[in-house]
């Protein structure tokens, strides 16, 4: 009988041992499951936070773009209003002296491309010249009578864009105001800038060299300006020459 009781005690102890093991394993599994749930919850929360931050950044960038667009539109409108005002003022002054005509609208764009390799990089340059159609360049037409007549012509500008290995590098607009401190005001007021000639690319200085003709229409009053432009958009006026006549 004592042996039987002892054996039962051993069996009970063994059962309790296995029960404790199952309970311990179960607790660990629950802990791991709870830990996994917490990790998943943290990841979801982090993802949601990142998503919210991305959305906020996207909205901020969108608002900035819209603001910049509105500011650009305001600046362009203001610039156009200034041009119209200047043209109107000029017309009112000239009409007192004689007949005034307006040059026709010029929608032609002269565009050229050139490409070359610098070391291992492919450089592409596009330069396009178009009319600004602003009618504020005065051309005095001479005849053999005492009566004067004027033509209000247009300014022109050239857009030069650099591309390196297919990726846009820079874009620059060249207009006659660039030479404001290099040429006389009286000459600049009457002159226009013409489509340039691409001379070469100076690899030593990493600059494209252009030659622009700036002159008064229907006259031989003109100059040739050498302008250097690098792929980052920096401009240098290298020289201003009188052409060989």
Short mmCIF file of C-alpha atoms in Angstrom, two decimals, residues 77-176:
data_model
loop_
_atom_site.label_atom_id
_atom_site.label_comp_id
_atom_site.label_asym_id
_atom_site.label_seq_id
_atom_site.Cartn_x
_atom_site.Cartn_y
_atom_site.Cartn_z
CA UNK A 77 1.48 90.26 -65.45
CA UNK A 78 3.31 93.16 -63.82
CA UNK A 79 6.08 92.93 -66.40
CA UNK A 80 3.56 92.91 -69.25
CA UNK A 81 1.80 95.90 -67.75
CA UNK A 82 5.13 97.74 -67.53
CA UNK A 83 5.88 96.94 -71.17
CA UNK A 84 2.47 98.15 -72.29
CA UNK A 85 2.91 101.30 -70.21
CA UNK A 86 6.34 102.00 -71.71
CA UNK A 87 5.11 101.36 -75.25
CA UNK A 88 2.12 103.65 -74.70
CA UNK A 89 4.34 106.40 -73.31
CA UNK A 90 6.78 106.05 -76.19
CA UNK A 91 3.96 106.15 -78.73
CA UNK A 92 2.52 109.32 -77.17
CA UNK A 93 5.93 111.01 -77.41
CA UNK A 94 6.62 109.95 -80.98
CA UNK A 95 3.18 110.76 -82.39
CA UNK A 96 3.89 114.43 -81.65
CA UNK A 97 6.90 114.28 -83.96
CA UNK A 98 5.45 112.36 -86.87
CA UNK A 99 3.70 109.25 -88.08
CA UNK A 100 4.05 106.12 -85.97
CA UNK A 101 3.63 102.55 -87.17
CA UNK A 102 3.84 99.28 -85.27
CA UNK A 103 5.93 96.39 -86.51
CA UNK A 104 3.88 93.26 -87.21
CA UNK A 105 3.78 90.44 -84.69
CA UNK A 106 6.69 88.04 -85.19
CA UNK A 107 6.03 84.46 -84.02
CA UNK A 108 9.05 82.93 -85.75
CA UNK A 109 11.53 81.05 -83.54
CA UNK A 110 15.02 80.28 -84.78
CA UNK A 111 16.27 77.16 -83.01
CA UNK A 112 19.57 75.29 -83.28
CA UNK A 113 21.15 72.29 -81.55
CA UNK A 114 24.73 71.18 -81.13
CA UNK A 115 26.20 68.15 -79.39
CA UNK A 116 29.73 67.13 -78.44
CA UNK A 117 31.64 64.95 -75.99
CA UNK A 118 33.63 66.32 -73.06
CA UNK A 119 35.75 63.46 -71.69
CA UNK A 120 33.10 60.75 -71.11
CA UNK A 121 30.07 63.05 -70.98
CA UNK A 122 27.73 63.93 -73.83
CA UNK A 123 26.89 67.65 -73.88
CA UNK A 124 23.90 68.95 -75.82
CA UNK A 125 23.08 72.63 -76.25
CA UNK A 126 19.90 74.11 -77.67
CA UNK A 127 19.68 77.83 -78.38
CA UNK A 128 16.47 79.38 -79.64
CA UNK A 129 15.72 83.03 -80.42
CA UNK A 130 12.21 84.45 -80.45
CA UNK A 131 10.48 87.80 -80.60
CA UNK A 132 9.11 89.33 -77.41
CA UNK A 133 6.50 91.28 -79.44
CA UNK A 134 6.65 94.23 -77.07
CA UNK A 135 6.88 97.11 -79.62
CA UNK A 136 9.18 99.41 -77.67
CA UNK A 137 12.21 99.65 -79.97
CA UNK A 138 12.10 102.91 -81.91
CA UNK A 139 13.17 102.95 -85.55
CA UNK A 140 13.26 106.36 -87.20
CA UNK A 141 12.54 106.13 -90.91
CA UNK A 142 14.30 108.80 -92.95
CA UNK A 143 13.03 110.16 -96.26
CA UNK A 144 13.63 113.26 -98.31
CA UNK A 145 10.84 115.26 -96.74
CA UNK A 146 10.71 117.20 -93.50
CA UNK A 147 8.08 114.83 -92.18
CA UNK A 148 9.32 112.20 -89.75
CA UNK A 149 8.02 108.68 -89.38
CA UNK A 150 8.76 105.98 -86.83
CA UNK A 151 8.31 102.25 -86.51
CA UNK A 152 7.92 100.71 -83.07
CA UNK A 153 9.68 97.37 -83.40
CA UNK A 154 10.15 94.44 -81.00
CA UNK A 155 12.86 93.14 -78.73
CA UNK A 156 14.24 89.60 -79.08
CA UNK A 157 15.70 87.13 -76.61
CA UNK A 158 17.61 83.84 -76.80
CA UNK A 159 17.04 80.84 -74.52
CA UNK A 160 20.07 78.58 -74.11
CA UNK A 161 19.70 75.20 -72.43
CA UNK A 162 22.39 72.68 -71.46
CA UNK A 163 21.82 68.93 -71.24
CA UNK A 164 24.47 66.51 -69.95
CA UNK A 165 24.02 62.79 -70.63
CA UNK A 166 20.34 63.36 -71.32
CA UNK A 167 19.70 65.24 -68.06
CA UNK A 168 18.87 69.00 -68.05
CA UNK A 169 21.74 70.97 -66.53
CA UNK A 170 20.78 74.65 -66.86
CA UNK A 171 18.72 77.12 -68.85
CA UNK A 172 19.52 80.80 -69.36
CA UNK A 173 17.82 83.66 -71.19
CA UNK A 174 19.98 86.22 -72.98
CA UNK A 175 18.47 89.62 -73.78
CA UNK A 176 19.98 92.99 -74.55
#
